[in-house]
Amino acid sequence: MLDAAAAEFARHGYTETTMNAVAIRIGMTKGALYGHFASKECIAMALVEQCVSAWSACLHPSRRAPGTPAAETLQELTWALALKMRRDARTRAAIRLIADCPTASGAVAPALAAIHRRLSDLVRQGQEEGAITAAHSPESLTRLFLTYTWGVSRAPSALGDVRSVVQEADWETLLGLLRRPRPVAGGQPR
C-alpha cells in the first residue's frame, strides 16, 4: 500500500494525490483503503516517518568505521542519500511530502534537525581534521552538501548511475573548493 501511495505522492504531491487514486493503484476500493488509513494525511505521515527513521539509522554515528576520515564518511552518506532519493519511491515521496504537507514537515522537524546536526558534526570533524576549510560554518556547509545531494539525485538518468565517474569528480571538485589551504615553502597557501 505504501509503495502505491508513494508513487502517487512523488508524482502528484500532497495536494493533488487522492485516496481514490491510491486505492486504484493498489487495486482496492477507497473504502478498503480507509480501513487501513483514516486519511490521506495518515498515509503521508506513515511514509515520511518510515523514511526519516531509515535516514536516521543510516546516519547514526556508530555506522562510521573507526579511523575513517569525517570527509570520507560525509561523502559516503551523501552518496547513499542521493542514491536513495533516485531509486526509492518512498524516499522521493517523503522528500516531496516534507515540502508539500505542513503536517508532515512539522511532525518530522525534530528528526530532520537531528539528521542536519549529524551531518554538521561530520563537517565540523572534517574541519578539525583539516580536510574541510573552517572559513564557513558547519551548518552552512551542511546546507551546501544537502543541496548538492538533492541535485545529484535529480540529475538526468542519461548520466547513468548516481555514483558515476562524473559525479565522483564533481564531489572531489566540491571538496577541493572547501579544503583548508595548506601552507607551502614561503608561507603561501596552495
Short mmCIF file of C-alpha atoms in Angstrom, two decimals:
data_model
loop_
_atom_site.label_atom_id
_atom_site.label_comp_id
_atom_site.label_asym_id
_atom_site.label_seq_id
_atom_site.Cartn_x
_atom_site.Cartn_y
_atom_site.Cartn_z
CA MET A 1 0.00 0.00 0.00
CA LEU A 2 2.73 2.45 0.92
CA ASP A 3 4.54 1.83 -2.37
CA ALA A 4 1.40 2.74 -4.32
CA ALA A 5 0.83 5.82 -2.16
CA ALA A 6 4.50 6.78 -2.55
CA ALA A 7 4.22 6.63 -6.33
CA GLU A 8 1.19 8.93 -6.25
CA PHE A 9 2.69 11.40 -3.76
CA ALA A 10 6.03 11.51 -5.59
CA ARG A 11 4.32 12.19 -8.90
CA HIS A 12 1.48 14.50 -7.86
CA GLY A 13 2.43 15.94 -4.48
CA TYR A 14 0.27 16.00 -1.38
CA THR A 15 -2.48 18.31 -2.59
CA GLU A 16 -3.13 16.56 -5.91
CA THR A 17 -2.97 12.98 -4.60
CA THR A 18 -6.34 11.48 -3.74
CA MET A 19 -7.29 8.45 -1.68
CA ASN A 20 -9.19 7.22 -4.74
CA ALA A 21 -6.06 7.36 -6.92
CA VAL A 22 -4.07 5.46 -4.28
CA ALA A 23 -6.84 2.85 -3.97
CA ILE A 24 -6.98 2.38 -7.75
CA ARG A 25 -3.20 1.98 -7.92
CA ILE A 26 -3.35 -0.67 -5.18
CA GLY A 27 -6.33 -2.39 -6.75
CA MET A 28 -8.75 -1.99 -3.86
CA THR A 29 -11.74 0.16 -3.10
CA LYS A 30 -11.40 3.51 -1.42
CA GLY A 31 -13.42 2.12 1.50
CA ALA A 32 -10.96 -0.73 1.95
CA LEU A 33 -8.08 1.76 1.92
CA TYR A 34 -9.83 3.79 4.62
CA GLY A 35 -9.89 0.56 6.66
CA HIS A 36 -6.09 0.76 6.77
CA PHE A 37 -5.55 4.53 6.88
CA ALA A 38 -8.03 7.04 8.29
CA SER A 39 -6.95 9.78 5.88
CA LYS A 40 -4.53 10.85 3.18
CA GLU A 41 -2.59 12.65 5.89
CA CYS A 42 -2.16 9.36 7.80
CA ILE A 43 -0.67 7.70 4.70
CA ALA A 44 1.63 10.68 4.16
CA MET A 45 2.79 10.60 7.78
CA ALA A 46 3.45 6.84 7.62
CA LEU A 47 5.66 7.33 4.56
CA VAL A 48 7.57 10.28 5.98
CA GLU A 49 8.10 8.71 9.40
CA GLN A 50 9.36 5.46 7.84
CA CYS A 51 11.86 7.29 5.64
CA VAL A 52 13.10 9.60 8.36
CA SER A 53 13.63 6.59 10.62
CA ALA A 54 15.66 4.86 7.88
CA TRP A 55 17.73 8.01 7.24
CA SER A 56 18.39 8.43 10.95
CA ALA A 57 19.64 4.84 11.23
CA CYS A 58 21.89 5.35 8.19
CA LEU A 59 23.39 8.48 9.74
CA HIS A 60 23.91 7.07 13.24
CA PRO A 61 27.46 7.76 14.46
CA SER A 62 28.02 4.06 15.18
CA ARG A 63 27.92 3.36 11.43
CA ARG A 64 31.21 5.23 10.96
CA ALA A 65 34.13 2.82 10.93
CA PRO A 66 36.84 3.74 13.45
CA GLY A 67 39.62 5.75 11.87
CA THR A 68 37.58 6.73 8.81
CA PRO A 69 38.10 10.43 7.99
CA ALA A 70 34.97 12.53 8.53
CA ALA A 71 35.06 13.88 4.94
CA GLU A 72 35.02 10.31 3.60
CA THR A 73 32.08 9.40 5.84
CA LEU A 74 30.29 12.57 4.74
CA GLN A 75 30.82 11.62 1.10
CA GLU A 76 29.54 8.07 1.66
CA LEU A 77 26.44 9.32 3.48
CA THR A 78 25.58 11.92 0.85
CA TRP A 79 26.02 9.32 -1.92
CA ALA A 80 23.78 6.88 -0.03
CA LEU A 81 21.12 9.55 0.43
CA ALA A 82 21.33 10.63 -3.23
CA LEU A 83 21.03 7.01 -4.35
CA LYS A 84 18.01 6.51 -2.12
CA MET A 85 16.38 9.66 -3.48
CA ARG A 86 16.96 8.47 -7.04
CA ARG A 87 15.96 4.83 -6.69
CA ASP A 88 13.44 4.61 -3.86
CA ALA A 89 9.88 5.82 -4.50
CA ARG A 90 9.16 6.07 -0.78
CA THR A 91 12.14 8.35 -0.25
CA ARG A 92 11.17 10.56 -3.20
CA ALA A 93 7.63 10.74 -1.85
CA ALA A 94 8.84 11.60 1.65
CA ILE A 95 11.02 14.43 0.34
CA ARG A 96 8.10 15.82 -1.65
CA LEU A 97 5.71 15.42 1.28
CA ILE A 98 8.05 17.23 3.64
CA ALA A 99 7.97 20.15 1.20
CA ASP A 100 4.24 19.93 0.35
CA CYS A 101 2.49 18.92 3.56
CA PRO A 102 2.80 21.23 6.58
CA THR A 103 1.73 18.46 8.97
CA ALA A 104 4.42 16.13 7.66
CA SER A 105 7.16 18.73 7.78
CA GLY A 106 6.17 19.83 11.28
CA ALA A 107 5.93 16.30 12.64
CA VAL A 108 9.35 15.25 11.40
CA ALA A 109 11.13 18.54 12.08
CA PRO A 110 12.97 17.16 15.16
CA ALA A 111 14.22 14.12 13.21
CA LEU A 112 15.28 16.28 10.27
CA ALA A 113 17.09 18.60 12.68
CA ALA A 114 18.92 15.57 14.12
CA ILE A 115 19.97 14.48 10.62
CA HIS A 116 21.21 18.01 9.89
CA ARG A 117 23.13 18.04 13.20
CA ARG A 118 24.78 14.69 12.37
CA LEU A 119 25.96 15.96 9.01
CA SER A 120 27.09 19.23 10.61
CA ASP A 121 29.06 17.21 13.18
CA LEU A 122 30.82 15.40 10.33
CA VAL A 123 31.62 18.71 8.65
CA ARG A 124 32.95 20.08 11.96
CA GLN A 125 35.09 16.95 12.43
CA GLY A 126 36.32 17.30 8.85
CA GLN A 127 37.31 20.87 9.69
CA GLU A 128 39.13 19.71 12.83
CA GLU A 129 40.92 17.02 10.77
CA GLY A 130 41.99 19.69 8.29
CA ALA A 131 40.11 18.17 5.35
CA ILE A 132 37.46 20.91 5.15
CA THR A 133 38.01 24.65 5.46
CA ALA A 134 36.87 26.38 8.62
CA ALA A 135 36.17 29.56 6.64
CA HIS A 136 32.46 28.62 6.59
CA SER A 137 30.22 27.39 9.38
CA PRO A 138 29.46 23.67 9.53
CA GLU A 139 25.76 24.48 9.25
CA SER A 140 26.28 26.47 6.05
CA LEU A 141 28.42 23.72 4.54
CA THR A 142 25.85 21.10 5.55
CA ARG A 143 23.17 23.00 3.63
CA LEU A 144 25.55 23.11 0.65
CA PHE A 145 26.18 19.34 0.85
CA LEU A 146 22.44 18.61 1.14
CA THR A 147 21.73 20.85 -1.85
CA TYR A 148 24.43 19.04 -3.82
CA THR A 149 22.95 15.68 -2.76
CA TRP A 150 19.49 16.75 -3.92
CA GLY A 151 20.91 17.90 -7.25
CA VAL A 152 22.80 14.64 -7.80
CA SER A 153 19.63 12.67 -7.10
CA ARG A 154 17.71 14.73 -9.66
CA ALA A 155 20.38 14.61 -12.39
CA PRO A 156 19.14 13.20 -15.70
CA SER A 157 19.35 9.43 -15.82
CA ALA A 158 21.33 9.79 -19.05
CA LEU A 159 24.28 10.35 -16.72
CA GLY A 160 23.91 6.75 -15.63
CA ASP A 161 24.34 5.55 -12.10
CA VAL A 162 24.14 8.24 -9.46
CA ARG A 163 27.70 7.45 -8.46
CA SER A 164 29.18 7.91 -11.90
CA VAL A 165 32.74 8.98 -12.58
CA VAL A 166 31.48 12.46 -13.48
CA GLN A 167 29.73 12.87 -10.15
CA GLU A 168 32.73 11.46 -8.28
CA ALA A 169 34.81 14.16 -9.97
CA ASP A 170 32.19 16.78 -9.08
CA TRP A 171 32.33 15.71 -5.43
CA GLU A 172 36.12 15.98 -5.48
CA THR A 173 35.79 19.46 -7.01
CA LEU A 174 33.36 20.49 -4.27
CA LEU A 175 35.61 19.13 -1.54
CA GLY A 176 38.62 20.73 -3.24
CA LEU A 177 36.92 24.11 -3.03
CA LEU A 178 36.22 23.52 0.64
CA ARG A 179 39.61 22.14 1.66
CA ARG A 180 41.70 24.13 4.06
CA PRO A 181 44.58 25.71 2.11
CA ARG A 182 47.89 24.09 3.03
CA PRO A 183 50.95 26.28 3.51
CA VAL A 184 53.92 25.63 1.26
CA ALA A 185 57.51 26.80 1.44
CA GLY A 186 57.50 30.58 1.69
CA GLY A 187 54.26 30.64 3.71
CA GLN A 188 51.83 31.00 0.79
CA PRO A 189 48.84 28.62 0.75
CA ARG A 190 48.45 26.18 -2.13
#
